[in-house]
Amino acid sequence: MKRVWALLLLFTLALAQTPTGEPPPDLSPEVFRIASELRCPVCQGESAAESNAGVSQEMRRQIAEMLKEGKSEEAIKQYFVERYGEWILYAPPKRGINWLLWLAPAIGLLVFGFGLWRYLAEARRREAELALSEEEIRALERRLEEE
Amino acid sequence: MTPGLLGNVALVLGFVFTALGLVLSAVAWWAKDARYVEAAKRAAVFSFLAALLAFAALEWALLTDDFSIAYTAKNHSTKSPTWVKFATLWAALEGSILLWATFQALYTLFAARRLRDYWMAPAVLGTLFGVQLFFFAVMLFVANPFTPVPNPPTEGPGPNPLLQNHWMMAVHPVLMYLGFVGISVPFAYAVAAMLARRYQSWVAETRWWTLVAFGFLTAAIFAGGWWSYEVLGWGGYWAWDPVENASFIPWLLLVAFLHTALVQERRGMFKTWNFAYVTLAFAATVFGTFLTRSGVIQSVHAFVEGAVGPVFLGFLLAVLFVGFSLLSRVASEVRDVGGLNLVSREGLLLGASLVFATMAFVVVLGTLFPLIVEAATGDKVSVGSPFFDSVFAPLGTVLLLLMGAGPLFPWGRLDAYAARALSVMLSALALSMALSLFLGATFGVALGVGLFAYNLVAVFAQAGRGVAAWRKKARGVLAAVFAYLTRARRQVGAQLVHFGVALAALAIVFSQAYRVDAQKTLEVGERAVVAGVPLTLHRLDARDEGFRYAVIAEVEVPGVGRMYPRLHYYPTMNSPLAAPSVHYGLYNDDYLILQAFDTEQGRWATLRLVRTPMVLWLWIAGGIILFGVFYIVFPGFALRRRESAEVAA
Ligand code: HEM
């Protein structure tokens, strides 16, 4: 038992994850909500709320602190954008080339919808072309009866 | 005989039989001679046996701790439990390609046995052999699991600890590959139909296969979500991670195809669209593999191994080239005729397929957007849950509205029954929304509740219509209900699936909106309120489990009992891995994570509690969807058997 604790101590010291002896801060739901919209800068595609990397824990601590100071969500995000760039935001800001992304659903619906409309118009036109007139139908029916 | 030798021999045999099958199919096609088809079918049997042999050889190496081949030396450890050793076969790149090839050979074999149409058979088999040849070639020339190691080590690092943490990781990839590979069959039928110029009947012939692939893919996605939930330690089931997206894209395209295929079956329209959907769904499976195996995109789930990236990219381009050159021919030959009344079942189906296609487009663009922006401007951006959630909410709303109405409408028009039912459904939507808002729900939650009520009424209205149709033939209401449930399996199955989707949507809305997540440090013996729940930390334990160290907290949660969240230290990982403790409940799930602890004396622990409503219902909804698919697919066997009995008689 003692041996295992000692080993774990060695482990954590070697990793220098959190400074030993000092527990991490208490965090409110608000902290995690904000952290979930920020990227963990050293992870492979995890948010600062998901990841347990040292940087993410530090980010959560900072968010908690800034919330305590009464900063708004916007101001907190801005703080991280200044430190890491806009890359830190999981929802790219709506400007410039990012509009392409935000408008993707509208573009998709319009493009596919236009294709669908063209297709249907074409099919209907062909139907009208191929349709038989009343007289033709009657003529055919007469021929059928005769045969 | 060593596993390495056996494996290499098996791979060569597999390659040769597959190539032979391809050649025989080609000869059968050009010579229009069915005897070559029979020979090609036999080649399918042998290529499957060879794949199975290679699979067995790798398992042999893994289970006997044989480190003389590259795959075990890199990914195996003698200390893993037996099930981990077995599943290590698909825990890394080369082995997962072997699993893929084995499944491909299995599907080729089954598809060969079910082929009826001798005009199309050579092309179906040829396409499947072509795909299969690619995987054998990748193993032989690029990523061979059986490459000998000059100086075999006596111990290896073992598979990625994330994968060892949960048995689901042994199941999830298997389901995923069964789904991915399953799409190759409808694709092969589609290619064959285009080559043989039989543009109409293939959608009906492949429906069974499409549903099977859809079922496996759905199961894989739910299993993956469940695995994320249990293992990744943040209490979420879906993160819009590139790897998750890579499985979602083919799923969306497959659903789009299933629904436009209904229109083609019934009305003979959208032949080119259906071909495009199948080609894209198949291409999306290759694209997903390329994304996750090439290191192009970062993700927690990705294997970063560059060499196969370009190969998969080449294969992807080949698939798209074949698909779209055939498509251009189809487009120039097929002239669908007919006016559609859009206020009808087919109109709603087209609306649904429009939304599915748009969703697929959004996921592709969102996943690739960081690459696009970086290439265009050099800037770095991230696209994740906040974006996808906000975009999928409106698209999902439209989809759920269409889903209730679609199966209720008759073909070609709107009738009085559907109009009446629709007005009841819309009233249910409005009433339950108003009630939810009154009870203090947010707009999003109220909309979610409303859409669920709408679809719930729709299920009954659809069933009512179905039963009414049987009333004329059956004696009594009960007999009619029974007849509907057992004879109209396709409709009943579709209704189950749709109900499952509506339930899943409700669970997602609630779990997103009302999740609380808080963290607090407790002394051993202390009781404190975390996220509104009073927790007591009783004990903190450390244990040497052989292949890892574990630290275990014993926490009392009122109404739940004791929970045991853990932290695992693996020798190969440079940070501990949390193994959360989850308590499933009908209303809320309690999810406890051990975040940190006093490494010196074990006196305190930092706990994170995530309390999420309705997560259990998401897994139940997944079960309902799968049962619905099974309900439609299952009689497929029975039908075929009866058919062949009739043919024999
Ligand atoms: C994620 C959402 C959806 C899923 C997973 C889904 C799945 C399915 C499945 C598996 C079938 C059975 C197909 C077959 O037997 O060939 C089906 C049938 C059907 N679906 Fe969907 N569907 C979804 C959404 C929709 C939507 C939005 C509509 C709107 C029009 C719709 C309309 C239909 C219709 C009309 C049928 C045929 C039902 C019958 O034969 O009685 N579905 N669906």
PDB file of C-alpha atoms in Angstrom, chain B residues 198-430:
ATOM      1  CA  ARG B 198     -30.633  -1.912 -65.882  1.00  0.00           C
ATOM      2  CA  TYR B 199     -31.391   1.356 -64.250  1.00  0.00           C
ATOM      3  CA  GLN B 200     -34.600   0.568 -62.428  1.00  0.00           C
ATOM      4  CA  SER B 201     -34.537  -2.705 -60.536  1.00  0.00           C
ATOM      5  CA  TRP B 202     -31.265  -2.468 -58.621  1.00  0.00           C
ATOM      6  CA  VAL B 203     -32.645  -0.233 -55.865  1.00  0.00           C
ATOM      7  CA  ALA B 204     -35.161  -2.881 -54.864  1.00  0.00           C
ATOM      8  CA  GLU B 205     -32.564  -5.637 -55.123  1.00  0.00           C
ATOM      9  CA  THR B 206     -30.085  -3.839 -52.856  1.00  0.00           C
ATOM     10  CA  ARG B 207     -32.541  -2.569 -50.281  1.00  0.00           C
ATOM     11  CA  TRP B 208     -31.830  -5.489 -47.998  1.00  0.00           C
ATOM     12  CA  TRP B 209     -28.089  -4.867 -48.169  1.00  0.00           C
ATOM     13  CA  THR B 210     -28.483  -1.153 -47.672  1.00  0.00           C
ATOM     14  CA  LEU B 211     -30.536  -1.751 -44.557  1.00  0.00           C
ATOM     15  CA  VAL B 212     -27.961  -4.216 -43.214  1.00  0.00           C
ATOM     16  CA  ALA B 213     -25.158  -1.708 -43.726  1.00  0.00           C
ATOM     17  CA  PHE B 214     -27.331   1.011 -42.231  1.00  0.00           C
ATOM     18  CA  GLY B 215     -28.055  -1.170 -39.192  1.00  0.00           C
ATOM     19  CA  PHE B 216     -24.396  -1.913 -38.514  1.00  0.00           C
ATOM     20  CA  LEU B 217     -23.391   1.695 -39.034  1.00  0.00           C
ATOM     21  CA  THR B 218     -26.120   2.892 -36.684  1.00  0.00           C
ATOM     22  CA  ALA B 219     -25.068   0.324 -34.087  1.00  0.00           C
ATOM     23  CA  ALA B 220     -21.448   1.425 -34.481  1.00  0.00           C
ATOM     24  CA  ILE B 221     -22.303   5.086 -34.025  1.00  0.00           C
ATOM     25  CA  PHE B 222     -24.333   4.408 -30.900  1.00  0.00           C
ATOM     26  CA  ALA B 223     -21.646   2.073 -29.568  1.00  0.00           C
ATOM     27  CA  GLY B 224     -19.023   4.735 -30.229  1.00  0.00           C
ATOM     28  CA  GLY B 225     -21.107   7.315 -28.417  1.00  0.00           C
ATOM     29  CA  TRP B 226     -21.569   5.015 -25.509  1.00  0.00           C
ATOM     30  CA  TRP B 227     -17.864   4.255 -25.404  1.00  0.00           C
ATOM     31  CA  SER B 228     -17.013   7.983 -25.421  1.00  0.00           C
ATOM     32  CA  TYR B 229     -19.482   8.459 -22.619  1.00  0.00           C
ATOM     33  CA  GLU B 230     -18.093   5.703 -20.451  1.00  0.00           C
ATOM     34  CA  VAL B 231     -14.426   6.195 -21.172  1.00  0.00           C
ATOM     35  CA  LEU B 232     -13.421   9.665 -22.239  1.00  0.00           C
ATOM     36  CA  GLY B 233     -14.238  11.085 -18.848  1.00  0.00           C
ATOM     37  CA  TRP B 234     -16.189  14.235 -19.532  1.00  0.00           C
ATOM     38  CA  GLY B 235     -19.722  12.889 -19.580  1.00  0.00           C
ATOM     39  CA  GLY B 236     -20.497  13.520 -23.237  1.00  0.00           C
ATOM     40  CA  TYR B 237     -21.405  11.075 -25.969  1.00  0.00           C
ATOM     41  CA  TRP B 238     -20.704  13.062 -29.112  1.00  0.00           C
ATOM     42  CA  ALA B 239     -18.107  15.770 -29.651  1.00  0.00           C
ATOM     43  CA  TRP B 240     -18.269  16.403 -33.417  1.00  0.00           C
ATOM     44  CA  ASP B 241     -14.764  15.127 -33.561  1.00  0.00           C
ATOM     45  CA  PRO B 242     -13.411  14.481 -37.097  1.00  0.00           C
ATOM     46  CA  VAL B 243     -13.405  10.737 -36.568  1.00  0.00           C
ATOM     47  CA  GLU B 244     -16.995  10.754 -35.356  1.00  0.00           C
ATOM     48  CA  ASN B 245     -17.901  12.930 -38.323  1.00  0.00           C
ATOM     49  CA  ALA B 246     -16.174  10.466 -40.622  1.00  0.00           C
ATOM     50  CA  SER B 247     -18.674   7.805 -39.573  1.00  0.00           C
ATOM     51  CA  PHE B 248     -21.626  10.187 -39.602  1.00  0.00           C
ATOM     52  CA  ILE B 249     -21.146  11.288 -43.241  1.00  0.00           C
ATOM     53  CA  PRO B 250     -21.729   7.849 -44.808  1.00  0.00           C
ATOM     54  CA  TRP B 251     -24.614   7.313 -42.384  1.00  0.00           C
ATOM     55  CA  LEU B 252     -26.341  10.506 -43.562  1.00  0.00           C
ATOM     56  CA  LEU B 253     -25.795   9.644 -47.222  1.00  0.00           C
ATOM     57  CA  LEU B 254     -27.090   6.138 -46.657  1.00  0.00           C
ATOM     58  CA  VAL B 255     -30.290   7.444 -45.043  1.00  0.00           C
ATOM     59  CA  ALA B 256     -30.710   9.897 -47.909  1.00  0.00           C
ATOM     60  CA  PHE B 257     -30.323   6.999 -50.329  1.00  0.00           C
ATOM     61  CA  LEU B 258     -32.785   4.767 -48.455  1.00  0.00           C
ATOM     62  CA  HIS B 259     -35.446   7.433 -48.837  1.00  0.00           C
ATOM     63  CA  THR B 260     -34.934   8.455 -52.467  1.00  0.00           C
ATOM     64  CA  ALA B 261     -34.710   4.753 -53.275  1.00  0.00           C
ATOM     65  CA  LEU B 262     -38.313   4.470 -52.080  1.00  0.00           C
ATOM     66  CA  VAL B 263     -39.301   7.054 -54.676  1.00  0.00           C
ATOM     67  CA  GLN B 264     -37.450   5.207 -57.414  1.00  0.00           C
ATOM     68  CA  GLU B 265     -38.979   1.880 -56.401  1.00  0.00           C
ATOM     69  CA  ARG B 266     -42.449   3.315 -56.559  1.00  0.00           C
ATOM     70  CA  ARG B 267     -42.312   5.976 -59.231  1.00  0.00           C
ATOM     71  CA  GLY B 268     -39.244   5.079 -61.299  1.00  0.00           C
ATOM     72  CA  MET B 269     -37.747   8.493 -60.724  1.00  0.00           C
ATOM     73  CA  PHE B 270     -34.439   9.826 -59.353  1.00  0.00           C
ATOM     74  CA  LYS B 271     -32.354   7.098 -60.940  1.00  0.00           C
ATOM     75  CA  THR B 272     -29.308   9.314 -61.321  1.00  0.00           C
ATOM     76  CA  TRP B 273     -29.703  10.725 -57.814  1.00  0.00           C
ATOM     77  CA  ASN B 274     -29.786   7.303 -56.262  1.00  0.00           C
ATOM     78  CA  PHE B 275     -26.694   6.263 -58.102  1.00  0.00           C
ATOM     79  CA  ALA B 276     -24.937   9.422 -56.929  1.00  0.00           C
ATOM     80  CA  TYR B 277     -25.981   8.838 -53.307  1.00  0.00           C
ATOM     81  CA  VAL B 278     -24.678   5.281 -53.221  1.00  0.00           C
ATOM     82  CA  THR B 279     -21.418   6.245 -54.859  1.00  0.00           C
ATOM     83  CA  LEU B 280     -20.956   9.108 -52.414  1.00  0.00           C
ATOM     84  CA  ALA B 281     -21.863   6.944 -49.407  1.00  0.00           C
ATOM     85  CA  PHE B 282     -19.288   4.364 -50.428  1.00  0.00           C
ATOM     86  CA  ALA B 283     -16.712   7.042 -51.208  1.00  0.00           C
ATOM     87  CA  ALA B 284     -17.420   8.568 -47.787  1.00  0.00           C
ATOM     88  CA  THR B 285     -16.329   5.373 -46.052  1.00  0.00           C
ATOM     89  CA  VAL B 286     -13.005   5.541 -47.883  1.00  0.00           C
ATOM     90  CA  PHE B 287     -12.778   9.276 -47.248  1.00  0.00           C
ATOM     91  CA  GLY B 288     -13.361   8.684 -43.544  1.00  0.00           C
ATOM     92  CA  THR B 289     -10.606   6.117 -43.431  1.00  0.00           C
ATOM     93  CA  PHE B 290      -8.316   8.461 -45.282  1.00  0.00           C
ATOM     94  CA  LEU B 291      -9.075  11.264 -42.814  1.00  0.00           C
ATOM     95  CA  THR B 292      -8.464   9.162 -39.763  1.00  0.00           C
ATOM     96  CA  ARG B 293      -5.457   7.223 -40.990  1.00  0.00           C
ATOM     97  CA  SER B 294      -3.472   9.904 -42.743  1.00  0.00           C
ATOM     98  CA  GLY B 295      -2.788  12.289 -39.913  1.00  0.00           C
ATOM     99  CA  VAL B 296      -4.345  15.062 -42.009  1.00  0.00           C
ATOM    100  CA  ILE B 297      -6.719  15.819 -39.207  1.00  0.00           C
ATOM    101  CA  GLN B 298      -6.214  15.770 -35.495  1.00  0.00           C
ATOM    102  CA  SER B 299      -8.479  13.771 -33.296  1.00  0.00           C
ATOM    103  CA  VAL B 300      -8.451  11.780 -30.097  1.00  0.00           C
ATOM    104  CA  HIS B 301      -9.520   8.709 -32.022  1.00  0.00           C
ATOM    105  CA  ALA B 302      -7.104   8.924 -34.930  1.00  0.00           C
ATOM    106  CA  PHE B 303      -4.235   6.612 -35.656  1.00  0.00           C
ATOM    107  CA  VAL B 304      -1.532   8.842 -37.070  1.00  0.00           C
ATOM    108  CA  GLU B 305       0.312   6.742 -39.576  1.00  0.00           C
ATOM    109  CA  GLY B 306       1.171   8.532 -42.758  1.00  0.00           C
ATOM    110  CA  ALA B 307       2.112   5.850 -45.275  1.00  0.00           C
ATOM    111  CA  VAL B 308      -1.376   4.585 -46.049  1.00  0.00           C
ATOM    112  CA  GLY B 309      -2.831   8.091 -46.351  1.00  0.00           C
ATOM    113  CA  PRO B 310      -1.855   8.645 -49.997  1.00  0.00           C
ATOM    114  CA  VAL B 311      -2.910   5.107 -50.892  1.00  0.00           C
ATOM    115  CA  PHE B 312      -6.396   5.636 -49.517  1.00  0.00           C
ATOM    116  CA  LEU B 313      -6.560   9.018 -51.207  1.00  0.00           C
ATOM    117  CA  GLY B 314      -5.732   7.316 -54.493  1.00  0.00           C
ATOM    118  CA  PHE B 315      -8.433   4.716 -53.901  1.00  0.00           C
ATOM    119  CA  LEU B 316     -10.928   7.436 -53.026  1.00  0.00           C
ATOM    120  CA  LEU B 317     -10.176   9.251 -56.270  1.00  0.00           C
ATOM    121  CA  ALA B 318     -10.512   5.999 -58.201  1.00  0.00           C
ATOM    122  CA  VAL B 319     -13.933   5.293 -56.650  1.00  0.00           C
ATOM    123  CA  LEU B 320     -15.106   8.801 -57.410  1.00  0.00           C
ATOM    124  CA  PHE B 321     -13.753   8.608 -60.942  1.00  0.00           C
ATOM    125  CA  VAL B 322     -15.517   5.322 -61.693  1.00  0.00           C
ATOM    126  CA  GLY B 323     -18.693   6.561 -60.016  1.00  0.00           C
ATOM    127  CA  PHE B 324     -18.866   9.845 -61.781  1.00  0.00           C
ATOM    128  CA  SER B 325     -17.866   8.668 -65.213  1.00  0.00           C
ATOM    129  CA  LEU B 326     -20.695   6.118 -65.020  1.00  0.00           C
ATOM    130  CA  LEU B 327     -22.932   8.817 -63.655  1.00  0.00           C
ATOM    131  CA  SER B 328     -22.342  11.056 -66.629  1.00  0.00           C
ATOM    132  CA  ARG B 329     -23.335   8.211 -68.918  1.00  0.00           C
ATOM    133  CA  VAL B 330     -26.442   7.490 -66.906  1.00  0.00           C
ATOM    134  CA  ALA B 331     -27.341  11.141 -66.908  1.00  0.00           C
ATOM    135  CA  SER B 332     -27.120  11.245 -70.691  1.00  0.00           C
ATOM    136  CA  GLU B 333     -29.205   8.089 -71.159  1.00  0.00           C
ATOM    137  CA  VAL B 334     -31.821   8.165 -68.455  1.00  0.00           C
ATOM    138  CA  ARG B 335     -34.728  10.456 -69.062  1.00  0.00           C
ATOM    139  CA  ASP B 336     -37.067  10.204 -66.122  1.00  0.00           C
ATOM    140  CA  VAL B 337     -40.573  11.196 -66.960  1.00  0.00           C
ATOM    141  CA  GLY B 338     -43.343  12.317 -64.704  1.00  0.00           C
ATOM    142  CA  GLY B 339     -44.870  15.207 -62.864  1.00  0.00           C
ATOM    143  CA  LEU B 340     -44.662  15.043 -59.112  1.00  0.00           C
ATOM    144  CA  ASN B 341     -47.213  16.488 -56.802  1.00  0.00           C
ATOM    145  CA  LEU B 342     -45.031  17.756 -54.001  1.00  0.00           C
ATOM    146  CA  VAL B 343     -47.771  17.589 -51.376  1.00  0.00           C
ATOM    147  CA  SER B 344     -47.512  13.830 -51.176  1.00  0.00           C
ATOM    148  CA  ARG B 345     -45.369  11.090 -49.743  1.00  0.00           C
ATOM    149  CA  GLU B 346     -42.815  11.402 -52.523  1.00  0.00           C
ATOM    150  CA  GLY B 347     -42.677  15.161 -52.076  1.00  0.00           C
ATOM    151  CA  LEU B 348     -41.901  14.806 -48.364  1.00  0.00           C
ATOM    152  CA  LEU B 349     -39.357  12.086 -49.092  1.00  0.00           C
ATOM    153  CA  LEU B 350     -37.585  14.424 -51.475  1.00  0.00           C
ATOM    154  CA  GLY B 351     -37.657  17.145 -48.831  1.00  0.00           C
ATOM    155  CA  ALA B 352     -36.090  14.730 -46.364  1.00  0.00           C
ATOM    156  CA  SER B 353     -33.417  13.703 -48.810  1.00  0.00           C
ATOM    157  CA  LEU B 354     -32.646  17.370 -49.452  1.00  0.00           C
ATOM    158  CA  VAL B 355     -32.097  17.920 -45.734  1.00  0.00           C
ATOM    159  CA  PHE B 356     -29.983  14.766 -45.361  1.00  0.00           C
ATOM    160  CA  ALA B 357     -27.783  15.776 -48.271  1.00  0.00           C
ATOM    161  CA  THR B 358     -27.393  19.257 -46.821  1.00  0.00           C
ATOM    162  CA  MET B 359     -26.438  17.812 -43.447  1.00  0.00           C
ATOM    163  CA  ALA B 360     -23.812  15.630 -45.085  1.00  0.00           C
ATOM    164  CA  PHE B 361     -22.469  18.663 -46.918  1.00  0.00           C
ATOM    165  CA  VAL B 362     -22.285  20.682 -43.689  1.00  0.00           C
ATOM    166  CA  VAL B 363     -20.425  17.913 -41.882  1.00  0.00           C
ATOM    167  CA  VAL B 364     -17.932  17.503 -44.728  1.00  0.00           C
ATOM    168  CA  LEU B 365     -17.340  21.234 -44.978  1.00  0.00           C
ATOM    169  CA  GLY B 366     -17.131  21.699 -41.206  1.00  0.00           C
ATOM    170  CA  THR B 367     -14.634  18.879 -40.873  1.00  0.00           C
ATOM    171  CA  LEU B 368     -12.432  20.117 -43.689  1.00  0.00           C
ATOM    172  CA  PHE B 369     -12.907  23.825 -43.043  1.00  0.00           C
ATOM    173  CA  PRO B 370      -9.756  24.255 -40.905  1.00  0.00           C
ATOM    174  CA  LEU B 371      -7.715  22.768 -43.758  1.00  0.00           C
ATOM    175  CA  ILE B 372      -9.455  24.931 -46.351  1.00  0.00           C
ATOM    176  CA  VAL B 373      -8.908  28.144 -44.406  1.00  0.00           C
ATOM    177  CA  GLU B 374      -5.315  27.320 -43.698  1.00  0.00           C
ATOM    178  CA  ALA B 375      -4.663  26.622 -47.360  1.00  0.00           C
ATOM    179  CA  ALA B 376      -6.479  29.778 -48.496  1.00  0.00           C
ATOM    180  CA  THR B 377      -5.359  32.351 -45.968  1.00  0.00           C
ATOM    181  CA  GLY B 378      -2.801  30.688 -43.725  1.00  0.00           C
ATOM    182  CA  ASP B 379      -5.020  31.336 -40.673  1.00  0.00           C
ATOM    183  CA  LYS B 380      -5.949  28.646 -38.215  1.00  0.00           C
ATOM    184  CA  VAL B 381      -9.553  28.081 -37.195  1.00  0.00           C
ATOM    185  CA  SER B 382     -11.358  25.404 -35.218  1.00  0.00           C
ATOM    186  CA  VAL B 383     -14.798  24.034 -35.925  1.00  0.00           C
ATOM    187  CA  GLY B 384     -16.504  22.077 -33.184  1.00  0.00           C
ATOM    188  CA  SER B 385     -19.663  21.437 -31.208  1.00  0.00           C
ATOM    189  CA  PRO B 386     -20.843  25.046 -30.805  1.00  0.00           C
ATOM    190  CA  PHE B 387     -20.932  25.422 -34.582  1.00  0.00           C
ATOM    191  CA  PHE B 388     -22.423  22.032 -35.424  1.00  0.00           C
ATOM    192  CA  ASP B 389     -24.995  22.177 -32.640  1.00  0.00           C
ATOM    193  CA  SER B 390     -26.310  25.545 -33.722  1.00  0.00           C
ATOM    194  CA  VAL B 391     -26.521  24.521 -37.368  1.00  0.00           C
ATOM    195  CA  PHE B 392     -28.024  21.089 -36.807  1.00  0.00           C
ATOM    196  CA  ALA B 393     -30.808  22.362 -34.573  1.00  0.00           C
ATOM    197  CA  PRO B 394     -32.831  24.020 -37.381  1.00  0.00           C
ATOM    198  CA  LEU B 395     -32.024  21.297 -39.927  1.00  0.00           C
ATOM    199  CA  GLY B 396     -33.051  18.649 -37.409  1.00  0.00           C
ATOM    200  CA  THR B 397     -36.301  20.487 -36.708  1.00  0.00           C
ATOM    201  CA  VAL B 398     -37.255  20.415 -40.380  1.00  0.00           C
ATOM    202  CA  LEU B 399     -36.341  16.751 -40.559  1.00  0.00           C
ATOM    203  CA  LEU B 400     -38.477  15.819 -37.562  1.00  0.00           C
ATOM    204  CA  LEU B 401     -41.437  17.715 -39.004  1.00  0.00           C
ATOM    205  CA  LEU B 402     -41.108  15.850 -42.304  1.00  0.00           C
ATOM    206  CA  MET B 403     -40.560  12.524 -40.587  1.00  0.00           C
ATOM    207  CA  GLY B 404     -43.917  12.515 -38.827  1.00  0.00           C
ATOM    208  CA  ALA B 405     -45.827  13.422 -41.957  1.00  0.00           C
ATOM    209  CA  GLY B 406     -43.986  11.435 -44.665  1.00  0.00           C
ATOM    210  CA  PRO B 407     -45.144   7.884 -43.944  1.00  0.00           C
ATOM    211  CA  LEU B 408     -48.647   9.144 -43.211  1.00  0.00           C
ATOM    212  CA  PHE B 409     -49.227  10.644 -46.615  1.00  0.00           C
ATOM    213  CA  PRO B 410     -50.349   8.413 -49.471  1.00  0.00           C
ATOM    214  CA  TRP B 411     -48.359   8.373 -52.691  1.00  0.00           C
ATOM    215  CA  GLY B 412     -49.241  11.096 -55.121  1.00  0.00           C
ATOM    216  CA  ARG B 413     -51.533  13.234 -53.000  1.00  0.00           C
ATOM    217  CA  LEU B 414     -52.726  14.371 -49.612  1.00  0.00           C
ATOM    218  CA  ASP B 415     -55.922  12.659 -48.487  1.00  0.00           C
ATOM    219  CA  ALA B 416     -58.472  13.430 -45.801  1.00  0.00           C
ATOM    220  CA  TYR B 417     -57.038  10.967 -43.292  1.00  0.00           C
ATOM    221  CA  ALA B 418     -53.539  12.419 -43.531  1.00  0.00           C
ATOM    222  CA  ALA B 419     -54.876  15.975 -43.364  1.00  0.00           C
ATOM    223  CA  ARG B 420     -56.874  15.201 -40.232  1.00  0.00           C
ATOM    224  CA  ALA B 421     -53.957  13.397 -38.597  1.00  0.00           C
ATOM    225  CA  LEU B 422     -51.620  16.237 -39.494  1.00  0.00           C
ATOM    226  CA  SER B 423     -53.857  18.764 -37.803  1.00  0.00           C
ATOM    227  CA  VAL B 424     -53.900  16.651 -34.640  1.00  0.00           C
ATOM    228  CA  MET B 425     -50.119  16.310 -34.788  1.00  0.00           C
ATOM    229  CA  LEU B 426     -49.644  20.034 -35.187  1.00  0.00           C
ATOM    230  CA  SER B 427     -52.004  20.696 -32.283  1.00  0.00           C
ATOM    231  CA  ALA B 428     -49.996  18.273 -30.163  1.00  0.00           C
ATOM    232  CA  LEU B 429     -46.862  20.166 -31.158  1.00  0.00           C
ATOM    233  CA  ALA B 430     -48.353  23.537 -30.261  1.00  0.00           C
TER     234      ALA B 430
END
